[in-house]
Amino acid sequence: MIMFASESSSGDFGDYNILTLLAWDTKTHELKHQRVLTSEGDELRFNNLDSVDLVCDRYSILTNGTLAAANRIDGILYVIDIRTGVLLHEIAPPQRLQSQNGQYEIRFTENYVYYILTPFGNADFPAKIFVYGKDNWTKLAEIELRGALGDMVSYKSELGLTGFAANPDMTWD
């Protein structure tokens, strides 16, 4: 079982968090705890304003169980080698957000990654779902949510899209 946690710390430039990988071996009952490192060997740090969604479900385990993904609510996705704890990719979101005008939730299925963009009250863009292939991170579709569905998910920061689940049998290719 894989999970992510963030450890708070302080340094010369203020407070920050460090992304930490937790792995539970179900056979040996050992807990592996290591800080995620950049390719340069530095700890992966983010300031306290950059919230990280620490959810890691079975679909966010990528490439035969060797990679995992963690994401920030601004849509930045971290792809991490869970054997070494090294950050392999930092993937930018499909549409940049200005402060406090929306958030991303990222959902995984076996073959696809869904970026779900939820605008807040001061946003001037509609809710969208961006569909990416999991094997090569190619954008396959961009779905703009209009009408009743768009109204339901837009401008509702307190609701979020926690119930979103893509049909795993659906194909976007």
Tab-separated table of C-alpha atoms in Angstrom:
chain	number	residue	atom	x	y	z
A	1	MET	CA	0.000	0.000	0.000
A	2	ILE	CA	1.363	3.416	-0.995
A	3	MET	CA	0.532	6.752	0.636
A	4	PHE	CA	1.988	10.231	0.644
A	5	ALA	CA	2.367	12.553	3.602
A	6	SER	CA	3.802	16.000	4.033
A	7	GLU	CA	6.158	16.962	6.804
A	8	SER	CA	6.281	20.566	7.957
A	9	SER	CA	9.667	22.163	8.346
A	10	SER	CA	11.317	25.570	8.560
A	11	GLY	CA	14.372	26.950	6.890
A	12	ASP	CA	16.171	30.115	5.888
A	13	PHE	CA	13.367	31.043	3.507
A	14	GLY	CA	10.407	30.347	5.796
A	15	ASP	CA	8.051	27.461	6.389
A	16	TYR	CA	7.657	24.686	3.852
A	17	ASN	CA	6.486	21.102	3.520
A	18	ILE	CA	8.432	18.075	2.330
A	19	LEU	CA	6.662	15.370	0.344
A	20	THR	CA	7.183	11.965	1.952
A	21	LEU	CA	6.468	8.517	0.518
A	22	LEU	CA	5.032	5.876	2.848
A	23	ALA	CA	4.922	2.271	1.639
A	24	TRP	CA	3.421	-0.590	3.647
A	25	ASP	CA	4.623	-4.058	2.650
A	26	THR	CA	1.631	-6.322	3.222
A	27	LYS	CA	3.804	-9.458	3.313
A	28	THR	CA	6.523	-8.363	5.745
A	29	HIS	CA	4.433	-5.738	7.580
A	30	GLU	CA	7.248	-3.223	7.215
A	31	LEU	CA	6.614	0.487	6.816
A	32	LYS	CA	9.021	2.219	4.456
A	33	HIS	CA	9.303	5.961	4.993
A	34	GLN	CA	11.391	8.151	2.734
A	35	ARG	CA	11.375	11.732	1.613
A	36	VAL	CA	10.768	12.290	-2.076
A	37	LEU	CA	13.868	13.631	-3.819
A	38	THR	CA	14.304	15.644	-6.986
A	39	SER	CA	16.526	14.262	-9.742
A	40	GLU	CA	19.301	16.480	-8.303
A	41	GLY	CA	18.999	14.731	-4.926
A	42	ASP	CA	17.271	17.592	-3.067
A	43	GLU	CA	14.127	17.079	-0.988
A	44	LEU	CA	10.932	17.893	-2.877
A	45	ARG	CA	9.702	20.985	-1.047
A	46	PHE	CA	6.635	23.131	-1.504
A	47	ASN	CA	5.485	26.138	0.458
A	48	ASN	CA	2.488	25.948	2.742
A	49	LEU	CA	0.338	27.761	0.179
A	50	ASP	CA	0.766	24.931	-2.349
A	51	SER	CA	-1.628	22.341	-0.997
A	52	VAL	CA	-0.925	18.796	-2.102
A	53	ASP	CA	-3.672	16.247	-2.594
A	54	LEU	CA	-2.095	13.265	-0.880
A	55	VAL	CA	-4.528	10.690	-2.175
A	56	CYS	CA	-2.906	7.690	-3.803
A	57	ASP	CA	-5.345	5.017	-4.920
A	58	ARG	CA	-4.759	1.850	-6.907
A	59	TYR	CA	-5.122	3.705	-10.188
A	60	SER	CA	-2.511	6.305	-9.312
A	61	ILE	CA	0.046	3.518	-9.084
A	62	LEU	CA	1.541	3.656	-12.549
A	63	THR	CA	3.698	1.359	-14.686
A	64	ASN	CA	3.412	-2.045	-13.036
A	65	GLY	CA	3.634	-0.695	-9.513
A	66	THR	CA	6.924	1.175	-9.881
A	67	LEU	CA	5.562	4.727	-10.176
A	68	ALA	CA	3.003	6.672	-8.164
A	69	ALA	CA	1.446	10.096	-8.570
A	70	ALA	CA	0.618	12.884	-6.124
A	71	ASN	CA	-0.976	16.152	-7.119
A	72	ARG	CA	-1.461	19.687	-5.902
A	73	ILE	CA	-4.856	21.384	-6.116
A	74	ASP	CA	-3.387	23.800	-8.676
A	75	GLY	CA	-3.013	20.808	-10.998
A	76	ILE	CA	0.710	20.145	-10.813
A	77	LEU	CA	1.230	16.394	-10.876
A	78	TYR	CA	4.281	14.681	-9.396
A	79	VAL	CA	5.248	11.273	-10.827
A	80	ILE	CA	7.513	9.453	-8.370
A	81	ASP	CA	9.511	6.221	-8.603
A	82	ILE	CA	8.325	4.375	-5.491
A	83	ARG	CA	11.381	2.103	-5.433
A	84	THR	CA	13.820	5.005	-5.036
A	85	GLY	CA	11.609	7.892	-3.885
A	86	VAL	CA	12.911	10.065	-6.751
A	87	LEU	CA	10.711	12.557	-8.580
A	88	LEU	CA	10.752	11.615	-12.273
A	89	HIS	CA	8.300	14.127	-13.738
A	90	GLU	CA	6.584	17.310	-12.642
A	91	ILE	CA	3.698	17.741	-15.057
A	92	ALA	CA	2.040	21.131	-15.446
A	93	PRO	CA	-1.764	21.305	-15.554
A	94	PRO	CA	-3.548	21.785	-18.885
A	95	GLN	CA	-4.752	25.274	-17.906
A	96	ARG	CA	-3.010	27.524	-15.385
A	97	LEU	CA	-5.123	28.890	-12.561
A	98	GLN	CA	-4.886	32.291	-10.987
A	99	SER	CA	-5.019	32.375	-7.217
A	100	GLN	CA	-8.293	31.271	-5.697
A	101	ASN	CA	-10.315	31.133	-8.939
A	102	GLY	CA	-10.540	27.368	-9.196
A	103	GLN	CA	-8.967	24.046	-8.395
A	104	TYR	CA	-8.034	20.771	-10.012
A	105	GLU	CA	-8.878	17.299	-8.890
A	106	ILE	CA	-7.084	14.483	-10.618
A	107	ARG	CA	-8.613	11.049	-11.015
A	108	PHE	CA	-6.997	7.940	-12.430
A	109	THR	CA	-8.398	4.905	-14.179
A	110	GLU	CA	-6.424	1.991	-15.501
A	111	ASN	CA	-5.520	3.722	-18.781
A	112	TYR	CA	-6.421	7.390	-18.344
A	113	VAL	CA	-5.802	10.424	-16.156
A	114	TYR	CA	-8.654	12.919	-15.745
A	115	TYR	CA	-7.911	16.538	-14.775
A	116	ILE	CA	-11.187	17.971	-13.460
A	117	LEU	CA	-11.147	21.771	-13.398
A	118	THR	CA	-13.673	23.333	-11.035
A	119	PRO	CA	-14.001	27.142	-11.235
A	120	PHE	CA	-14.930	29.227	-8.219
A	121	GLY	CA	-17.167	32.314	-8.014
A	122	ASN	CA	-14.683	34.829	-9.444
A	123	ALA	CA	-13.605	32.653	-12.391
A	124	ASP	CA	-14.331	33.539	-16.001
A	125	PHE	CA	-14.011	30.020	-17.429
A	126	PRO	CA	-16.301	26.961	-17.432
A	127	ALA	CA	-15.750	23.664	-15.656
A	128	LYS	CA	-13.741	21.249	-17.798
A	129	ILE	CA	-12.484	17.695	-17.835
A	130	PHE	CA	-9.163	17.047	-19.575
A	131	VAL	CA	-8.457	13.420	-20.508
A	132	TYR	CA	-4.859	12.176	-20.826
A	133	GLY	CA	-3.426	8.815	-21.790
A	134	LYS	CA	-1.609	7.314	-18.827
A	135	ASP	CA	1.191	5.742	-20.853
A	136	ASN	CA	2.511	8.864	-22.617
A	137	TRP	CA	0.624	11.804	-21.011
A	138	THR	CA	-0.878	12.842	-24.356
A	139	LYS	CA	-4.057	14.916	-24.129
A	140	LEU	CA	-6.853	12.907	-25.751
A	141	ALA	CA	-9.917	15.038	-25.042
A	142	GLU	CA	-11.067	18.307	-23.493
A	143	ILE	CA	-14.681	18.331	-22.329
A	144	GLU	CA	-16.297	21.650	-21.472
A	145	LEU	CA	-19.136	21.241	-18.975
A	146	ARG	CA	-21.992	23.531	-19.919
A	147	GLY	CA	-25.646	23.764	-18.980
A	148	ALA	CA	-26.930	22.011	-15.870
A	149	LEU	CA	-23.827	19.842	-15.481
A	150	GLY	CA	-21.562	22.883	-15.683
A	151	ASP	CA	-23.732	24.741	-13.167
A	152	MET	CA	-23.637	21.773	-10.827
A	153	VAL	CA	-19.841	21.595	-10.604
A	154	SER	CA	-18.927	25.261	-11.152
A	155	TYR	CA	-18.623	27.871	-8.435
A	156	LYS	CA	-19.075	25.313	-5.674
A	157	SER	CA	-15.726	25.166	-3.922
A	158	GLU	CA	-17.309	23.508	-0.900
A	159	LEU	CA	-18.682	20.582	-2.931
A	160	GLY	CA	-15.725	19.410	-4.954
A	161	LEU	CA	-15.941	16.484	-7.323
A	162	THR	CA	-15.204	13.669	-4.919
A	163	GLY	CA	-17.822	11.473	-6.567
A	164	PHE	CA	-16.331	11.605	-10.066
A	165	ALA	CA	-15.614	8.176	-11.469
A	166	ALA	CA	-14.913	7.518	-15.114
A	167	ASN	CA	-16.186	4.350	-16.724
A	168	PRO	CA	-13.071	2.118	-16.805
A	169	ASP	CA	-14.349	0.410	-19.971
A	170	MET	CA	-14.579	3.712	-21.863
A	171	THR	CA	-11.928	4.293	-24.497
A	172	TRP	CA	-10.691	7.685	-25.654
A	173	ASP	CA	-8.312	6.414	-28.339
